[in-house]
Short mmCIF file of C-alpha atoms in Angstrom, two decimals:
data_model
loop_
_atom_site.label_atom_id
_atom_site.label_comp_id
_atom_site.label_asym_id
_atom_site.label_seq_id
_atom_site.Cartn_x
_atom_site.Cartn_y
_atom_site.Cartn_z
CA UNK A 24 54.24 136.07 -1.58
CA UNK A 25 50.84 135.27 -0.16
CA UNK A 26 49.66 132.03 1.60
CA UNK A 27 46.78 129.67 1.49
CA UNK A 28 44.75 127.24 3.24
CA UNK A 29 42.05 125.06 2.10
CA UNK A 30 38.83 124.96 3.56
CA UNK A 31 37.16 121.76 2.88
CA UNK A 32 35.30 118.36 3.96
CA UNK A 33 37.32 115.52 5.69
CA UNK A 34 38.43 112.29 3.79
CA UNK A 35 36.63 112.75 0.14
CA UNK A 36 38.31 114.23 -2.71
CA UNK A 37 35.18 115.54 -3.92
CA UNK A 38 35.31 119.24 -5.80
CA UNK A 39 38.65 120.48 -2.91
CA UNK A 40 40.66 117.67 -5.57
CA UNK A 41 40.93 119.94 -8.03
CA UNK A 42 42.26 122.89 -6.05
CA UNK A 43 44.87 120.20 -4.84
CA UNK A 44 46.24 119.25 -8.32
CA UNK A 45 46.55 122.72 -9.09
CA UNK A 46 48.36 123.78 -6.10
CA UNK A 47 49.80 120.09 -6.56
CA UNK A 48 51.16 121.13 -10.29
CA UNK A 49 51.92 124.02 -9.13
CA UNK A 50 54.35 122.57 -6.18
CA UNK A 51 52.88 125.94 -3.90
CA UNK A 52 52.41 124.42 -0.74
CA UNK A 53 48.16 123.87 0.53
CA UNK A 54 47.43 123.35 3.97
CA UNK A 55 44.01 122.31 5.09
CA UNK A 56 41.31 123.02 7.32
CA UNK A 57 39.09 119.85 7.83
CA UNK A 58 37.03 120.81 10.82
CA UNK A 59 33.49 120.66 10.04
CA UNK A 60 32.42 123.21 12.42
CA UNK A 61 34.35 125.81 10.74
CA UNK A 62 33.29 124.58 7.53
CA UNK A 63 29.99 124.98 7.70
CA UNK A 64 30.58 128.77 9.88
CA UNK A 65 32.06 129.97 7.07
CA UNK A 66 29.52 128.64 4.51
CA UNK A 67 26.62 130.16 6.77
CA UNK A 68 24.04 132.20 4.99
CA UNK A 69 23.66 134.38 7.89
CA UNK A 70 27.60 136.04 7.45
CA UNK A 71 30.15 133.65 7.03
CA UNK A 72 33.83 134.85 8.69
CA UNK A 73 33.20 138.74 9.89
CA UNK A 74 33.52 141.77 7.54
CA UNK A 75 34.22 139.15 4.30
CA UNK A 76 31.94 138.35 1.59
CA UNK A 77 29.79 134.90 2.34
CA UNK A 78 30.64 131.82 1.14
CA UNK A 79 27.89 129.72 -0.44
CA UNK A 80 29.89 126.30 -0.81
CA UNK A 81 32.91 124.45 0.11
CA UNK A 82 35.36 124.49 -1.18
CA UNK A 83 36.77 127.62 -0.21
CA UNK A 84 40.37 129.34 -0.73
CA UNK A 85 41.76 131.24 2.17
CA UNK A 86 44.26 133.61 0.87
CA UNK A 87 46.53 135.47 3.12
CA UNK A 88 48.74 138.03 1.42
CA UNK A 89 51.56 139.26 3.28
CA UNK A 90 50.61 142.28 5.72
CA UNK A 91 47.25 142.86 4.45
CA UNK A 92 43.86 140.84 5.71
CA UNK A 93 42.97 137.40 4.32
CA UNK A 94 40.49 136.89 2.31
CA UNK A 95 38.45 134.31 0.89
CA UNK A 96 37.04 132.52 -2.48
CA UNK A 97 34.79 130.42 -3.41
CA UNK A 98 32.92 128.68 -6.55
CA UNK A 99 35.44 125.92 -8.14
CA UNK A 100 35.74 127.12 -11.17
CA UNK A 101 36.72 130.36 -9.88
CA UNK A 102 39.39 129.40 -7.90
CA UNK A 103 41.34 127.61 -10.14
CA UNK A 104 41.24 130.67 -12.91
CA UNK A 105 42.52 132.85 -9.96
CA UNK A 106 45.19 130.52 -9.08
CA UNK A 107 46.01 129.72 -12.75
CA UNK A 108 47.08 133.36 -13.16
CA UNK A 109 49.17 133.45 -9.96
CA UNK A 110 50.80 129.75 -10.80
CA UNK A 111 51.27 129.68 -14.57
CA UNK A 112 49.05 127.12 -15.27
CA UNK A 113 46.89 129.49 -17.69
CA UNK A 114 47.34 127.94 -20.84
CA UNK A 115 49.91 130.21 -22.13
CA UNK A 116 49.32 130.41 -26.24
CA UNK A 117 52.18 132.11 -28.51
CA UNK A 118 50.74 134.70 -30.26
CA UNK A 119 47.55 134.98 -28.70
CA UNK A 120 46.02 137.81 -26.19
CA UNK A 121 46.14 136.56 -22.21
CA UNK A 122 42.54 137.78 -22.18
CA UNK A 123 41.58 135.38 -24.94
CA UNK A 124 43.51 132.49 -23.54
CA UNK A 125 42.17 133.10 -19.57
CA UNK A 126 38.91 133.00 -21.08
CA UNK A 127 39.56 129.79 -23.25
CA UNK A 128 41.12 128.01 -19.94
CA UNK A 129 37.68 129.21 -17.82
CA UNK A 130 35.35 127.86 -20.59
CA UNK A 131 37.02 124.43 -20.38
CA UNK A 132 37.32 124.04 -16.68
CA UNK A 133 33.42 124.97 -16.09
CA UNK A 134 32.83 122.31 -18.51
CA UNK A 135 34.81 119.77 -16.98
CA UNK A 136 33.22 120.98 -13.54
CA UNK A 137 29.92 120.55 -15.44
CA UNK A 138 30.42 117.03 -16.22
CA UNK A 139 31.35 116.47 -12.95
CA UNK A 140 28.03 118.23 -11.51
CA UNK A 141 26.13 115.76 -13.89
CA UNK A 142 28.95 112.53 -12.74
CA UNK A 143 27.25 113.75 -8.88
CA UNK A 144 23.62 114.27 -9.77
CA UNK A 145 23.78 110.08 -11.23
CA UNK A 146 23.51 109.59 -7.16
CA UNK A 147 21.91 112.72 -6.05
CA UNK A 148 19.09 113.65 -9.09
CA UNK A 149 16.21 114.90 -6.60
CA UNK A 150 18.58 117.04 -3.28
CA UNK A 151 21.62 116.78 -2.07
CA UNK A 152 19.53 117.05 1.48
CA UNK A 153 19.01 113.04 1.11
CA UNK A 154 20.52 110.13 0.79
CA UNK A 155 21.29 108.15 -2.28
CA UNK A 156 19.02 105.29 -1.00
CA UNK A 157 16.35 108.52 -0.68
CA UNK A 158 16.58 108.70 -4.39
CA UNK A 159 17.61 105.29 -6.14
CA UNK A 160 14.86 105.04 -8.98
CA UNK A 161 15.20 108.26 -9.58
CA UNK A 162 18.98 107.56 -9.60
CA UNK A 163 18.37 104.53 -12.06
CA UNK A 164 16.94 106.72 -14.75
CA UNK A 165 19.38 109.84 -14.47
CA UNK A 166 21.61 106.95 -14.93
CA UNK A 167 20.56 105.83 -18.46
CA UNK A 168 20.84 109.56 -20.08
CA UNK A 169 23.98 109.71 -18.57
CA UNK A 170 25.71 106.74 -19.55
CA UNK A 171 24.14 106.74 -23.13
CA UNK A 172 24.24 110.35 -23.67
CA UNK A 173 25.98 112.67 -21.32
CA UNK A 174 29.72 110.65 -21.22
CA UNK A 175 30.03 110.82 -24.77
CA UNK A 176 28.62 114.07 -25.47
CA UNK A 177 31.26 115.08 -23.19
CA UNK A 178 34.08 112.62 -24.36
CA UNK A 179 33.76 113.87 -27.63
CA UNK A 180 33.53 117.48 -27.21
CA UNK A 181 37.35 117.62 -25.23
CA UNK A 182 38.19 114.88 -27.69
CA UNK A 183 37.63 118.16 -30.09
CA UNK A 184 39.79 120.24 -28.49
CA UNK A 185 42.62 118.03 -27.47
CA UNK A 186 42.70 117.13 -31.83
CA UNK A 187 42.35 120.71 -32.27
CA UNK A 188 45.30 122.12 -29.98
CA UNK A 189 47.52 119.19 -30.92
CA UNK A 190 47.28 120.51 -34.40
CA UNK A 191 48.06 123.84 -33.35
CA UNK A 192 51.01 123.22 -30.93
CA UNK A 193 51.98 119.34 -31.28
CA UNK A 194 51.03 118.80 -27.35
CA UNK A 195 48.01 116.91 -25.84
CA UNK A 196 46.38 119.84 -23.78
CA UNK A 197 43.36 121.67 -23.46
CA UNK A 198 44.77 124.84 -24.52
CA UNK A 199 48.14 126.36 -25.48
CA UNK A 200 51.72 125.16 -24.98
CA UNK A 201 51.47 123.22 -21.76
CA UNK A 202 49.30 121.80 -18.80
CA UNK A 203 46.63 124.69 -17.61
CA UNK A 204 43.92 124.44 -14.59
CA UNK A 205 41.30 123.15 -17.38
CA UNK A 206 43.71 119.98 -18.02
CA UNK A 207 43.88 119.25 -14.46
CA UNK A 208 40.13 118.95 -13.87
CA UNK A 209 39.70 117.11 -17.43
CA UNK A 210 42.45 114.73 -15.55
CA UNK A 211 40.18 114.53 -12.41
CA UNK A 212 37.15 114.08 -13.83
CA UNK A 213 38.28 111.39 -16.09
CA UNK A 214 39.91 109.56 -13.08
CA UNK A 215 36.09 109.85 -11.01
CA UNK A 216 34.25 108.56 -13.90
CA UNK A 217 36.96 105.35 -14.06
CA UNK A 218 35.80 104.82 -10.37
CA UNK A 219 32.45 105.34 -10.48
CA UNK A 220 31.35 103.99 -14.31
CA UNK A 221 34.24 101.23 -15.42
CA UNK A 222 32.06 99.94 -17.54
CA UNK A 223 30.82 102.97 -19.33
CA UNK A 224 34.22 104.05 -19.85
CA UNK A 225 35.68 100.91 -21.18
CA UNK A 226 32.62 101.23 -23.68
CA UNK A 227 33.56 104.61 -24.74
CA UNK A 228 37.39 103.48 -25.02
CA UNK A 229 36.48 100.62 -27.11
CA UNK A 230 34.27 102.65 -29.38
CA UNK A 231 37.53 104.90 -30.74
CA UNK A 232 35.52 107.90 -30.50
CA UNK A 233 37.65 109.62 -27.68
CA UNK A 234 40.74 108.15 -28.51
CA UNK A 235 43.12 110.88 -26.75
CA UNK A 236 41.98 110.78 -23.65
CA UNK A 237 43.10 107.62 -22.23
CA UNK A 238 46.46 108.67 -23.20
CA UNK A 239 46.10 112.20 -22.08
CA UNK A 240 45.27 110.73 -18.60
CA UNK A 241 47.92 109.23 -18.53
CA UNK A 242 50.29 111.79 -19.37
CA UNK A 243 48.49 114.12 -16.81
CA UNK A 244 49.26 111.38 -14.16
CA UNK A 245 53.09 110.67 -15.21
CA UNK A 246 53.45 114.84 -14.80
CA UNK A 247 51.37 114.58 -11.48
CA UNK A 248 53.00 111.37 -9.97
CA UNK A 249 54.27 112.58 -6.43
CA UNK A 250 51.24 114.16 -5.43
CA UNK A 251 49.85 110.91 -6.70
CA UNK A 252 51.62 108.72 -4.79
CA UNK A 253 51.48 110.61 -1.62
CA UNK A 254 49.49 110.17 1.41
CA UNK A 255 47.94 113.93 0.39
CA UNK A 256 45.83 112.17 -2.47
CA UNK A 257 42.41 110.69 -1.26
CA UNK A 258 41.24 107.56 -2.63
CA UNK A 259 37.63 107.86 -4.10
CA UNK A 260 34.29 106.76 -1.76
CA UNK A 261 31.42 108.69 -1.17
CA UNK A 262 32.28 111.72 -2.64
CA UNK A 263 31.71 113.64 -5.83
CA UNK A 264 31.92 110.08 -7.76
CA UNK A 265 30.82 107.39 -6.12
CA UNK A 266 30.97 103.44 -7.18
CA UNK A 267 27.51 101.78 -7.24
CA UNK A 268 27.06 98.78 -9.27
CA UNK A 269 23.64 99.47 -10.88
CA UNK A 270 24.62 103.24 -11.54
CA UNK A 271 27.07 101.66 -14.53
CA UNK A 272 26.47 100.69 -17.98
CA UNK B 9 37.04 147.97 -31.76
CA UNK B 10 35.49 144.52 -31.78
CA UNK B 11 31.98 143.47 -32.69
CA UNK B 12 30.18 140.87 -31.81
CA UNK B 13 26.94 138.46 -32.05
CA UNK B 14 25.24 136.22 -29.81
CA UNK B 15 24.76 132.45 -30.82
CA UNK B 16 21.40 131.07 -29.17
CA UNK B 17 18.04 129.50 -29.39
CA UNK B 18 15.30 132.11 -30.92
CA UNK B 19 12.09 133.04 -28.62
CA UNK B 20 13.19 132.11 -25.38
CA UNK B 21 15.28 134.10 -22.98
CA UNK B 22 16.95 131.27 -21.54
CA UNK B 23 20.96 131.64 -20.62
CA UNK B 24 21.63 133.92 -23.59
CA UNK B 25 19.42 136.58 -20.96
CA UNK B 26 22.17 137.17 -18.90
CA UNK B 27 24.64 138.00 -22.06
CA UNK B 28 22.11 140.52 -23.47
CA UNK B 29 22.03 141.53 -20.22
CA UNK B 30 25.33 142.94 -20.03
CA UNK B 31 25.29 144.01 -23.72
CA UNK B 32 22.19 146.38 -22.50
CA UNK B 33 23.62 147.57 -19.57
CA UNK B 34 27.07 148.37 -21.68
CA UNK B 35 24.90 150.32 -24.29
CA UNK B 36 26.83 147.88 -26.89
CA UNK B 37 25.00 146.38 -30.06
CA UNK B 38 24.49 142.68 -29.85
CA UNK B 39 23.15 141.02 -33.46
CA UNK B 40 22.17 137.00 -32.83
CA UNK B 41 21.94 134.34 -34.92
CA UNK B 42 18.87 132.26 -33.94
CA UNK B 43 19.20 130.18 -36.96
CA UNK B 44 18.99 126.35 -35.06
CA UNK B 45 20.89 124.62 -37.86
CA UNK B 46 23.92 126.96 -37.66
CA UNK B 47 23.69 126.37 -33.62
CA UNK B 48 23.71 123.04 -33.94
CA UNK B 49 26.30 122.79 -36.63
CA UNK B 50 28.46 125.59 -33.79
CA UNK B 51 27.89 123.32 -31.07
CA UNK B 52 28.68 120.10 -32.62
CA UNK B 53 30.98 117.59 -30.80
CA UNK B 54 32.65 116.82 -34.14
CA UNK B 55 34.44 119.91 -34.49
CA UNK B 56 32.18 123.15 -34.23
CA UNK B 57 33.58 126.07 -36.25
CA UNK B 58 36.20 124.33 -38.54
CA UNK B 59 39.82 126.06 -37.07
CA UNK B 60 38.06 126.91 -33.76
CA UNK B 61 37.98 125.36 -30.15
CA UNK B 62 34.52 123.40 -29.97
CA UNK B 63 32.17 125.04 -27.71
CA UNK B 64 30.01 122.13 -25.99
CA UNK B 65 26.70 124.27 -25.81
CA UNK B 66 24.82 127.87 -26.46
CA UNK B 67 25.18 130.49 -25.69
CA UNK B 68 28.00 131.21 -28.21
CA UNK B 69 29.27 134.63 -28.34
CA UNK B 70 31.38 135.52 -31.40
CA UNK B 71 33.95 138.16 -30.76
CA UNK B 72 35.21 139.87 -33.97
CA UNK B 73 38.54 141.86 -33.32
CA UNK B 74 39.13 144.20 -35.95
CA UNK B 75 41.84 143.08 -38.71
CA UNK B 76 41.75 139.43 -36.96
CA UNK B 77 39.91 136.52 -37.04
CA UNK B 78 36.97 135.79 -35.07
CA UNK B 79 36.80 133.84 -32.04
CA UNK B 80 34.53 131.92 -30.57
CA UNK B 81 33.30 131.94 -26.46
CA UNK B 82 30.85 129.85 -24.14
CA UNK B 83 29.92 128.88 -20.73
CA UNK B 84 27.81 131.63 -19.67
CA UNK B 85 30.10 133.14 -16.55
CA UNK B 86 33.15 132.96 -18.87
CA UNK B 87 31.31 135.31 -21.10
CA UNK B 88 30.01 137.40 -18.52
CA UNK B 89 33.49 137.23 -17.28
CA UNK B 90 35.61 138.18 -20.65
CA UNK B 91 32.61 140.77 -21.49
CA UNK B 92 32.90 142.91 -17.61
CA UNK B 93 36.54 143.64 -17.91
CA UNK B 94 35.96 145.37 -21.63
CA UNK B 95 32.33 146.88 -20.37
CA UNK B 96 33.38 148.49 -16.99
CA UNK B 97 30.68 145.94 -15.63
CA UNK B 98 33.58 144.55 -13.32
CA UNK B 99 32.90 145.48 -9.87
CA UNK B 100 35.19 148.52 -9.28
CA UNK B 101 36.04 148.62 -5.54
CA UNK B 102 38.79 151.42 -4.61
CA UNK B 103 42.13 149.85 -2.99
CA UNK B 104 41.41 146.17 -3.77
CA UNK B 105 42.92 144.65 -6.78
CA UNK B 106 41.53 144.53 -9.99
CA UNK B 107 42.51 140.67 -9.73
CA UNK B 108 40.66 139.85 -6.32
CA UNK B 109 37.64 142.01 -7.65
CA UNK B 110 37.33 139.87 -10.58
CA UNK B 111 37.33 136.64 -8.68
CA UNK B 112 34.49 138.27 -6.50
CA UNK B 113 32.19 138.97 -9.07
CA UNK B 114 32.72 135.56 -11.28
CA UNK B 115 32.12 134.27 -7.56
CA UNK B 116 28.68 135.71 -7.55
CA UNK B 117 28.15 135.10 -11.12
CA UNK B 118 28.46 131.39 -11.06
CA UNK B 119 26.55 131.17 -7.81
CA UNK B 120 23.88 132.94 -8.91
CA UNK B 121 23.94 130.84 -12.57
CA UNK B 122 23.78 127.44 -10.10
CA UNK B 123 20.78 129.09 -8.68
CA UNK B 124 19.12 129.12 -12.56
CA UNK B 125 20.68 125.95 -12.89
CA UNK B 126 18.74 124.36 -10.36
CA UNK B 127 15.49 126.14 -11.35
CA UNK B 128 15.97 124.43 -14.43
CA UNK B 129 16.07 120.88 -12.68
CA UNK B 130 13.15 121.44 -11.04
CA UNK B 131 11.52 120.29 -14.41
CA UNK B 132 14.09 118.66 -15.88
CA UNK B 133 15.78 116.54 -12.80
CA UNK B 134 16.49 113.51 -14.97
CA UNK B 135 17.33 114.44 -18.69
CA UNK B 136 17.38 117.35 -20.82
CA UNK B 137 16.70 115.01 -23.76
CA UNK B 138 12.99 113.90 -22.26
CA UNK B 139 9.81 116.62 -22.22
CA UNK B 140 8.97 117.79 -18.52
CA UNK B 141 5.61 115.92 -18.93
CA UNK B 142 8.60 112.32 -19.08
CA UNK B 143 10.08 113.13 -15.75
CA UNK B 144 6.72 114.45 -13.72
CA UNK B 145 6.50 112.66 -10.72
CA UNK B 146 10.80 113.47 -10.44
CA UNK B 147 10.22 117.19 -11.15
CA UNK B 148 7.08 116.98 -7.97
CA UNK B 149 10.07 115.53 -5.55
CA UNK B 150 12.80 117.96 -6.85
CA UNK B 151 10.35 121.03 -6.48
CA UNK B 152 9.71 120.45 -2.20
CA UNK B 153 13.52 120.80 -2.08
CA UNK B 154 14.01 123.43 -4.26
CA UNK B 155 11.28 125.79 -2.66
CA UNK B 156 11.61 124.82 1.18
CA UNK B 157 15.93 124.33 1.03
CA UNK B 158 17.48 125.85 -1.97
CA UNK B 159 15.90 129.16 -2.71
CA UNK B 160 15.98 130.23 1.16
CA UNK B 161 19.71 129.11 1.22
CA UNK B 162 19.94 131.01 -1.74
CA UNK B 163 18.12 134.14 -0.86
CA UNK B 164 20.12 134.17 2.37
CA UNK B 165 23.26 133.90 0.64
CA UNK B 166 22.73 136.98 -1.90
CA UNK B 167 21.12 139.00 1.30
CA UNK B 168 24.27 138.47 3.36
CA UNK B 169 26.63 139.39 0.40
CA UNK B 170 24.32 142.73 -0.26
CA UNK B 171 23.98 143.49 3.56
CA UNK B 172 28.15 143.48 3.42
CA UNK B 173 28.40 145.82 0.42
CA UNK B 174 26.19 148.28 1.47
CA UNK B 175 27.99 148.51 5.00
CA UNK B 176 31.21 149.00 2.92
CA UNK B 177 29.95 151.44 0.07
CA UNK B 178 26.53 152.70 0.80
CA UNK B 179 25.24 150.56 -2.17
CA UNK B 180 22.53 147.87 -2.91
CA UNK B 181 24.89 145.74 -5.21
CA UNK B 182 26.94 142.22 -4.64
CA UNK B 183 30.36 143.76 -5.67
CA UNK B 184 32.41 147.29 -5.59
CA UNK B 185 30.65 150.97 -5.97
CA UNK B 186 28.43 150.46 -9.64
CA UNK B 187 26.23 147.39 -11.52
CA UNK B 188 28.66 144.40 -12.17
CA UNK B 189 27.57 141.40 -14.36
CA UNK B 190 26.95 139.66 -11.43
CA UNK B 191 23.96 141.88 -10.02
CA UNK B 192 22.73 141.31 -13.72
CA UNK B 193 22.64 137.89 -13.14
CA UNK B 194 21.32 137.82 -9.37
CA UNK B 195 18.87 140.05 -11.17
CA UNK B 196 17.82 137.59 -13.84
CA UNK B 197 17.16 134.94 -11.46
CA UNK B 198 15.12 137.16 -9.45
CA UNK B 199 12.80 137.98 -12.47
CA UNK B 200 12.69 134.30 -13.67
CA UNK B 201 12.07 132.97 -9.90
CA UNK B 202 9.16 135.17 -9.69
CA UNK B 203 7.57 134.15 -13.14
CA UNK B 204 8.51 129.91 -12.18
CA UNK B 205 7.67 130.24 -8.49
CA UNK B 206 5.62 133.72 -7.57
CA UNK B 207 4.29 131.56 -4.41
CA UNK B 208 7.83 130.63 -3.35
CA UNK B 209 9.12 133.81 -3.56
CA UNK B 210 5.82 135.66 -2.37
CA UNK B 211 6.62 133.17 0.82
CA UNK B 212 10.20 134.65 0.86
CA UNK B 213 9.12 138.03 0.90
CA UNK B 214 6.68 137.75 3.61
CA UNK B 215 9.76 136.10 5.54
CA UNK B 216 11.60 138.96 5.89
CA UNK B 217 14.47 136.68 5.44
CA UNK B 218 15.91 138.22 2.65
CA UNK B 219 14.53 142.02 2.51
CA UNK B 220 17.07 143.84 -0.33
CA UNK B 221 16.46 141.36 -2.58
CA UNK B 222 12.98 143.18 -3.91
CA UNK B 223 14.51 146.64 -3.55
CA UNK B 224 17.40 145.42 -5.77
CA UNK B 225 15.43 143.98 -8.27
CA UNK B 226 13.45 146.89 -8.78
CA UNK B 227 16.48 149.00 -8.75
CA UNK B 228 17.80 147.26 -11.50
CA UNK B 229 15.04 147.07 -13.70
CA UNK B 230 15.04 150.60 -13.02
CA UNK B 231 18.14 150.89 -14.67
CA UNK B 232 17.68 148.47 -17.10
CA UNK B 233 14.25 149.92 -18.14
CA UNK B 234 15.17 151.11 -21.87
CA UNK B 235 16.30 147.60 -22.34
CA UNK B 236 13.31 145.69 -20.56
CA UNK B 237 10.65 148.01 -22.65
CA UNK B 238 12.05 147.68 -25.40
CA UNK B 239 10.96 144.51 -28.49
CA UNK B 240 15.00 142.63 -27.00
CA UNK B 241 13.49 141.61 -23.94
CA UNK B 242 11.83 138.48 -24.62
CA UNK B 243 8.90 136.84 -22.31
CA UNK B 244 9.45 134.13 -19.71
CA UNK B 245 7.69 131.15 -21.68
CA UNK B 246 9.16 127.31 -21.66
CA UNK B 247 12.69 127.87 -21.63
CA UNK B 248 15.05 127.79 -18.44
CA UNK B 249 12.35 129.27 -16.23
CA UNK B 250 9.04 127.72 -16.20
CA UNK B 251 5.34 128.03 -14.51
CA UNK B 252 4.02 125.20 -13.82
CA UNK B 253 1.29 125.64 -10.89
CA UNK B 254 2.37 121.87 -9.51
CA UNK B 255 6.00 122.95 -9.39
CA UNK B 256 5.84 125.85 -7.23
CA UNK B 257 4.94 126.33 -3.50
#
């Protein structure tokens, strides 16, 4: 049995959340490691932690197997498809190769993780070097495509596959028989955008043309509840989705 | 045996680059369909591919298992991911597991595609739906952080991760003892970086900051030569890399 830690900012949520719902699901315990000095040693370009492979970005998985070295991982979307396997949260589909389904799983997590990427450039378009108030016109357009474009290209395409699997397997998930690493950060994402665009997302309610995903959130948070209502989950702020008045609909 | 075809936009080299890519380097016959009707019609958040998960963007690969159905893949490290294990292009490294080596080359893989990524906001920071010549004086501000912050941090990171590798198997690649899909992509970059930014990356040179990166390249396209001479290998033009004098250095 191997251990972990997570390396990762203080207070936000931000992109460490979704490592924490599936380690959360997954009831494996996930210390943390908040300390920005280490943070940023081992996201240094000049070596990161001795003899390992660098780190480009938080967050990053520390995985310590029993008597053999840690080691680490990074990239979001990669650490949840490594997990997945370990934790059985991989979509598991009757019938259908574990090659096929792993790669069904990744494709809908990076997705997800895209539309978060997009959710964070609303209040970062030009660098993530400066601050929001650096950048509000740009800001104010990225805002307009993203509102009136992006969130329901996005609704609509899980909207696809959660109508698709249900037909296949009578469940509201991503993929397969039961909740996988892709329906956690659908779950996450979803709960960011309700923070930082209430308006948008009452608009795309209202319109019928996502119609499983309000109730799919809220079947993902009945199933995630404890974590939920524990001190461990971090409220939104200035994170990954953040709540500004003129970024909304 | 399976067969497959690539789903993506004719001329340009774009994302479906890094998929032909690792078709070339696997010697392994890779028929597109550059027809944009059918890619929009593949692509479209109403259902895609009638029967099949919806697939929010190109490139599309189609996977055709003998005696089965077809299948449908995208996100561009998921297909670089699926396509490594079957193509040997998975980062072999003797006495770690196959499982750790695979999460250390999608690692790579997706940092190096959020290095193209951002390449591609330098002239598109607010929309993708809006020409460059819509979002100029955005795409001037994005550039000074792109070519002063990101590709340094960049560079640094892929130098450090080579620098490692070599020390632990005498070789100028990111992962293992042989040419994984993510030394295609780092490759890629490299090749589109030069054609968007040959200032930029003349300046990085001339730094000394990052000193395998040239040697790898050229190592690669060594390798890849057959492919890169041959009619497949399409031209940098207006696609995810671009020239534009104002955007670089």
């Amino acid at each position: 049995m191997a251990s972990y830690r997570l390396f990762y900012w203080p207070q936000i949520p931000g992109r460490g959340e979704f490592v924490r719902l599936a380690f959360a699901a997954a009831k494996v315990p996930l210390p943390e490691v908040n300390d920005v000095g280490k943070l940023v040693a081992l996201t240094s370009a000049d070596g990161g932690v001795a003899g390992h492979e660098p780190q480009f970005a938080v967050p990053v998985l520390e995985v310590q197997p029993e008597r053999q070295a840690p080691f680490y991982l990074s990239q979001t979307g990669n650490i949840l498809q490594f997990v997945a396997k370990r934790f059985g949260l991989d979509g598991e589909q009757p019938g259908v190769e574990s090659d096929v389904t792993h790669a069904q799983v990744l494709q809908f997590t990076l997705t997800g993780l895209d539309w978060a990427l997009e959710a964070h450039n609303v209040h970062h378009p030009i660098s993530v070097a400066l601050y929001y108030e650096d950048q509000k016109p740009e800001a104010l357009r990225y805002t307009q495509a993203f509102v009136h474009e992006r969130i329901p290209k996005f609704a609509k395409h899980f909207q696809a596959a959660l109508t698709l699997n249900r037909q296949r397997h009578n469940v509201r998930r991503l993929v397969g028989t039961k909740t996988s690493v892709a329906d956690l950060v659908l779950f996450q994402v979803l709960e960011g955008l309700r923070f930082a665009h209430p308006r948008a997302m009452q608009r795309l309610q209202d319109s019928g043309d996502a119609a499983d995903l309000e109730p799919f959130r809220a079947e993902l948070a009945e199933e995630l509840k404890e974590y939920l209502g524990s001190a461990r989950r971090r409220p939104f702020s200035d994170g990954l989705f953040r709540y500004y008045s003129e970024l909304d609909l």
